[in-house]
Every structure is written in C-alpha cells, then in structure tokens.
PDB file of C-alpha atoms in Angstrom:
ATOM      1  CA  UNK A   1     -58.146  34.625 -51.486  1.00 49.00           C
ATOM      2  CA  UNK A   2     -58.234  35.769 -55.232  1.00 56.00           C
ATOM      3  CA  UNK A   3     -60.759  33.362 -56.101  1.00 55.00           C
ATOM      4  CA  UNK A   4     -63.188  35.109 -53.890  1.00 70.00           C
ATOM      5  CA  UNK A   5     -63.187  38.164 -56.421  1.00 81.00           C
ATOM      6  CA  UNK A   6     -65.923  38.013 -58.932  1.00 83.00           C
ATOM      7  CA  UNK A   7     -63.767  39.037 -61.752  1.00 84.00           C
ATOM      8  CA  UNK A   8     -61.466  35.976 -60.926  1.00 87.00           C
ATOM      9  CA  UNK A   9     -64.260  33.531 -60.628  1.00 86.00           C
ATOM     10  CA  UNK A  10     -65.887  34.841 -63.954  1.00 88.00           C
ATOM     11  CA  UNK A  11     -62.593  34.320 -65.567  1.00 90.00           C
ATOM     12  CA  UNK A  12     -62.197  31.092 -64.240  1.00 90.00           C
ATOM     13  CA  UNK A  13     -65.586  29.794 -65.289  1.00 90.00           C
ATOM     14  CA  UNK A  14     -65.138  31.390 -68.763  1.00 91.00           C
ATOM     15  CA  UNK A  15     -61.839  29.460 -69.193  1.00 93.00           C
ATOM     16  CA  UNK A  16     -63.403  26.222 -68.182  1.00 93.00           C
ATOM     17  CA  UNK A  17     -66.359  27.007 -70.372  1.00 93.00           C
ATOM     18  CA  UNK A  18     -63.924  27.405 -73.461  1.00 94.00           C
ATOM     19  CA  UNK A  19     -62.108  24.161 -72.651  1.00 94.00           C
ATOM     20  CA  UNK A  20     -65.305  22.250 -72.410  1.00 93.00           C
ATOM     21  CA  UNK A  21     -66.359  23.811 -75.816  1.00 93.00           C
ATOM     22  CA  UNK A  22     -63.214  23.119 -77.513  1.00 95.00           C
ATOM     23  CA  UNK A  23     -63.684  19.365 -76.647  1.00 94.00           C
ATOM     24  CA  UNK A  24     -67.245  19.440 -78.118  1.00 93.00           C
ATOM     25  CA  UNK A  25     -66.286  21.157 -81.242  1.00 93.00           C
ATOM     26  CA  UNK A  26     -63.288  18.735 -81.559  1.00 93.00           C
ATOM     27  CA  UNK A  27     -65.922  15.736 -81.206  1.00 92.00           C
ATOM     28  CA  UNK A  28     -67.976  17.500 -84.046  1.00 89.00           C
ATOM     29  CA  UNK A  29     -64.972  17.635 -86.424  1.00 89.00           C
ATOM     30  CA  UNK A  30     -64.018  14.106 -85.802  1.00 89.00           C
ATOM     31  CA  UNK A  31     -67.624  12.865 -86.400  1.00 87.00           C
ATOM     32  CA  UNK A  32     -68.040  14.906 -89.628  1.00 83.00           C
ATOM     33  CA  UNK A  33     -68.402  11.670 -91.639  1.00 80.00           C
ATOM     34  CA  UNK A  34     -70.505   9.971 -89.120  1.00 82.00           C
ATOM     35  CA  UNK A  35     -74.165   9.217 -90.665  1.00 80.00           C
ATOM     36  CA  UNK A  36     -76.902  11.104 -88.836  1.00 80.00           C
ATOM     37  CA  UNK A  37     -74.459  12.844 -86.445  1.00 84.00           C
ATOM     38  CA  UNK A  38     -75.912  16.015 -84.827  1.00 85.00           C
ATOM     39  CA  UNK A  39     -73.113  18.808 -83.994  1.00 86.00           C
ATOM     40  CA  UNK A  40     -73.479  20.382 -80.741  1.00 88.00           C
ATOM     41  CA  UNK A  41     -72.419  23.509 -79.293  1.00 89.00           C
ATOM     42  CA  UNK A  42     -72.414  24.948 -75.641  1.00 88.00           C
ATOM     43  CA  UNK A  43     -74.536  27.840 -74.249  1.00 87.00           C
ATOM     44  CA  UNK A  44     -72.399  30.605 -72.911  1.00 87.00           C
ATOM     45  CA  UNK A  45     -72.316  30.934 -69.164  1.00 84.00           C
ATOM     46  CA  UNK A  46     -74.107  34.053 -67.984  1.00 83.00           C
ATOM     47  CA  UNK A  47     -73.187  35.848 -64.678  1.00 76.00           C
ATOM     48  CA  UNK A  48     -75.052  37.559 -61.889  1.00 75.00           C
ATOM     49  CA  UNK A  49     -73.828  41.139 -60.639  1.00 71.00           C
ATOM     50  CA  UNK A  50     -71.570  39.261 -57.943  1.00 66.00           C
ATOM     51  CA  UNK A  51     -69.775  37.108 -60.535  1.00 63.00           C
ATOM     52  CA  UNK A  52     -71.879  33.872 -59.996  1.00 68.00           C
ATOM     53  CA  UNK A  53     -72.553  32.007 -62.990  1.00 66.00           C
ATOM     54  CA  UNK A  54     -76.233  31.614 -63.767  1.00 65.00           C
ATOM     55  CA  UNK A  55     -77.740  28.347 -64.965  1.00 56.00           C
ATOM     56  CA  UNK A  56     -75.222  26.215 -63.109  1.00 48.00           C
ATOM     57  CA  UNK A  57     -75.887  24.154 -59.769  1.00 43.00           C
ATOM     58  CA  UNK A  58     -78.650  25.128 -57.769  1.00 39.00           C
ATOM     59  CA  UNK A  59     -77.302  26.320 -54.251  1.00 45.00           C
ATOM     60  CA  UNK A  60     -79.238  27.774 -51.248  1.00 48.00           C
ATOM     61  CA  UNK A  61     -79.198  31.622 -50.907  1.00 54.00           C
ATOM     62  CA  UNK A  62     -77.084  32.834 -48.163  1.00 56.00           C
ATOM     63  CA  UNK A  63     -78.998  35.658 -46.355  1.00 63.00           C
ATOM     64  CA  UNK A  64     -76.392  36.371 -43.744  1.00 68.00           C
ATOM     65  CA  UNK A  65     -72.576  36.410 -44.127  1.00 68.00           C
ATOM     66  CA  UNK A  66     -72.640  34.325 -40.794  1.00 68.00           C
ATOM     67  CA  UNK A  67     -74.272  31.434 -42.706  1.00 58.00           C
ATOM     68  CA  UNK A  68     -72.351  28.531 -43.814  1.00 57.00           C
ATOM     69  CA  UNK A  69     -71.732  28.012 -47.598  1.00 54.00           C
ATOM     70  CA  UNK A  70     -73.313  25.089 -49.014  1.00 48.00           C
ATOM     71  CA  UNK A  71     -70.301  24.133 -51.094  1.00 46.00           C
ATOM     72  CA  UNK A  72     -66.939  25.282 -51.811  1.00 45.00           C
ATOM     73  CA  UNK A  73     -66.981  24.634 -55.605  1.00 46.00           C
ATOM     74  CA  UNK A  74     -68.739  27.101 -57.830  1.00 44.00           C
ATOM     75  CA  UNK A  75     -70.132  26.258 -61.386  1.00 45.00           C
ATOM     76  CA  UNK A  76     -67.407  26.160 -63.988  1.00 45.00           C
ATOM     77  CA  UNK A  77     -64.520  25.723 -61.628  1.00 44.00           C
ATOM     78  CA  UNK A  78     -63.774  21.992 -62.251  1.00 46.00           C
ATOM     79  CA  UNK A  79     -62.244  21.269 -65.647  1.00 45.00           C
ATOM     80  CA  UNK A  80     -63.011  17.515 -65.107  1.00 48.00           C
ATOM     81  CA  UNK A  81     -66.778  18.401 -65.105  1.00 47.00           C
ATOM     82  CA  UNK A  82     -67.008  19.574 -68.706  1.00 46.00           C
ATOM     83  CA  UNK A  83     -70.751  18.408 -69.136  1.00 49.00           C
ATOM     84  CA  UNK A  84     -72.218  20.815 -66.645  1.00 53.00           C
ATOM     85  CA  UNK A  85     -72.767  23.439 -69.562  1.00 56.00           C
ATOM     86  CA  UNK A  86     -75.784  22.653 -71.518  1.00 53.00           C
ATOM     87  CA  UNK A  87     -75.279  21.173 -74.950  1.00 53.00           C
ATOM     88  CA  UNK A  88     -77.685  22.128 -77.662  1.00 50.00           C
ATOM     89  CA  UNK A  89     -78.048  20.643 -81.350  1.00 52.00           C
ATOM     90  CA  UNK A  90     -76.805  23.144 -83.787  1.00 50.00           C
ATOM     91  CA  UNK A  91     -77.792  21.699 -87.072  1.00 48.00           C
ATOM     92  CA  UNK A  92     -78.427  18.423 -89.177  1.00 53.00           C
ATOM     93  CA  UNK A  93     -74.972  17.979 -90.330  1.00 65.00           C
ATOM     94  CA  UNK A  94     -71.472  19.070 -89.490  1.00 79.00           C
ATOM     95  CA  UNK A  95     -70.122  21.910 -91.554  1.00 83.00           C
ATOM     96  CA  UNK A  96     -66.251  21.694 -91.148  1.00 85.00           C
ATOM     97  CA  UNK A  97     -65.767  25.206 -92.195  1.00 87.00           C
ATOM     98  CA  UNK A  98     -68.021  26.490 -89.675  1.00 88.00           C
ATOM     99  CA  UNK A  99     -66.682  24.018 -86.879  1.00 90.00           C
ATOM    100  CA  UNK A 100     -63.174  25.195 -87.699  1.00 91.00           C
ATOM    101  CA  UNK A 101     -64.102  28.921 -87.618  1.00 93.00           C
ATOM    102  CA  UNK A 102     -65.718  28.129 -84.102  1.00 93.00           C
ATOM    103  CA  UNK A 103     -62.527  26.227 -82.903  1.00 94.00           C
ATOM    104  CA  UNK A 104     -60.365  29.297 -83.986  1.00 95.00           C
ATOM    105  CA  UNK A 105     -62.732  31.944 -82.254  1.00 95.00           C
ATOM    106  CA  UNK A 106     -62.783  29.727 -79.098  1.00 95.00           C
ATOM    107  CA  UNK A 107     -59.167  29.315 -78.999  1.00 95.00           C
ATOM    108  CA  UNK A 108     -58.774  33.080 -79.153  1.00 95.00           C
ATOM    109  CA  UNK A 109     -61.423  33.821 -76.584  1.00 94.00           C
ATOM    110  CA  UNK A 110     -59.742  31.488 -74.182  1.00 95.00           C
ATOM    111  CA  UNK A 111     -56.321  32.993 -74.594  1.00 95.00           C
ATOM    112  CA  UNK A 112     -57.867  36.398 -73.912  1.00 94.00           C
ATOM    113  CA  UNK A 113     -59.565  35.085 -70.797  1.00 94.00           C
ATOM    114  CA  UNK A 114     -56.362  33.524 -69.676  1.00 94.00           C
ATOM    115  CA  UNK A 115     -54.408  36.762 -70.185  1.00 94.00           C
ATOM    116  CA  UNK A 116     -56.958  38.934 -68.360  1.00 93.00           C
ATOM    117  CA  UNK A 117     -56.756  36.097 -65.534  1.00 92.00           C
ATOM    118  CA  UNK A 118     -52.876  36.496 -65.407  1.00 92.00           C
ATOM    119  CA  UNK A 119     -53.036  40.200 -65.607  1.00 93.00           C
ATOM    120  CA  UNK A 120     -55.562  40.499 -62.752  1.00 91.00           C
ATOM    121  CA  UNK A 121     -53.263  38.005 -60.606  1.00 90.00           C
ATOM    122  CA  UNK A 122     -50.251  40.272 -61.406  1.00 90.00           C
ATOM    123  CA  UNK A 123     -52.144  43.358 -60.383  1.00 89.00           C
ATOM    124  CA  UNK A 124     -53.238  41.820 -57.155  1.00 88.00           C
ATOM    125  CA  UNK A 125     -49.740  40.853 -56.104  1.00 88.00           C
ATOM    126  CA  UNK A 126     -48.538  44.215 -56.825  1.00 90.00           C
ATOM    127  CA  UNK A 127     -51.310  45.636 -54.601  1.00 87.00           C
ATOM    128  CA  UNK A 128     -50.144  43.489 -51.875  1.00 86.00           C
ATOM    129  CA  UNK A 129     -46.374  44.206 -52.542  1.00 84.00           C
ATOM    130  CA  UNK A 130     -45.323  40.921 -53.988  1.00 72.00           C
ATOM    131  CA  UNK A 131     -45.126  41.877 -57.465  1.00 58.00           C
ATOM    132  CA  UNK A 132     -41.542  42.569 -57.591  1.00 56.00           C
TER     133      UNK A 132
END
C-alpha cells in the first residue's frame, strides 16, 4: 500500500542506491594500493514525475489502469541487485581523502533518506488512525 506512493518508491530507490554506492566506495578504498586500479562511482538515479526511476530496467508502458503490470519489482528495490546502477570510472587512481569524503556524504544522505522514509510511514499510520 505505502509502496504504491511515488515518494515512498523514490525514497526506497534512493536508499538502495546509497547502499550500492557505499559498497562501491568501500571497494575503491580497499583497492587504494592496487596497481592500475580505476576507482568507480555510481550515477545518481533520476525520477519521473510519478516517482519511477529513469534509466533502470525497461518495462512496457501501461496505457490503461486495466492492463496487468509487467512485473512487481521496480528499479532500485532489491538490495541484492546492487549492480543495476551504472558504474563509471572516476579517475586514474584512488584519492583516499576524496573517497572518504564521498563515504561520509553518502552515509549522511542515506540517513536523511531513511529518516524521511520513517517519517512518511509514521504520517501515513497517523492518517489511517494507527499512529498511536
């Protein structure tokens, strides 16, 4: 029910993106001494007006609410599928200071998205009378 709301879908996708990015940034740091290692980063997910992630899996367009959905999963919802975001090279070598700044910012952004998600759920519970 709550997952059908665009804001909830967007926040979930964003949190999964931050989880995947944290893993990739940790790999960059752990390979700082590996010869010819190219650090990578993830492109941020973009969203349409209805909250769908752009650039994820291609799905048929539903032109009528009576049509069956092609699948139940949306891009960014399965944390086990972290490679669905496009990885891009970010330079010739790992700069530990830059990577650690990215890690700290990513963690902060994840905590913000998680907090917004929790508050949105609490607001929905209150709206339906279960928030007491």
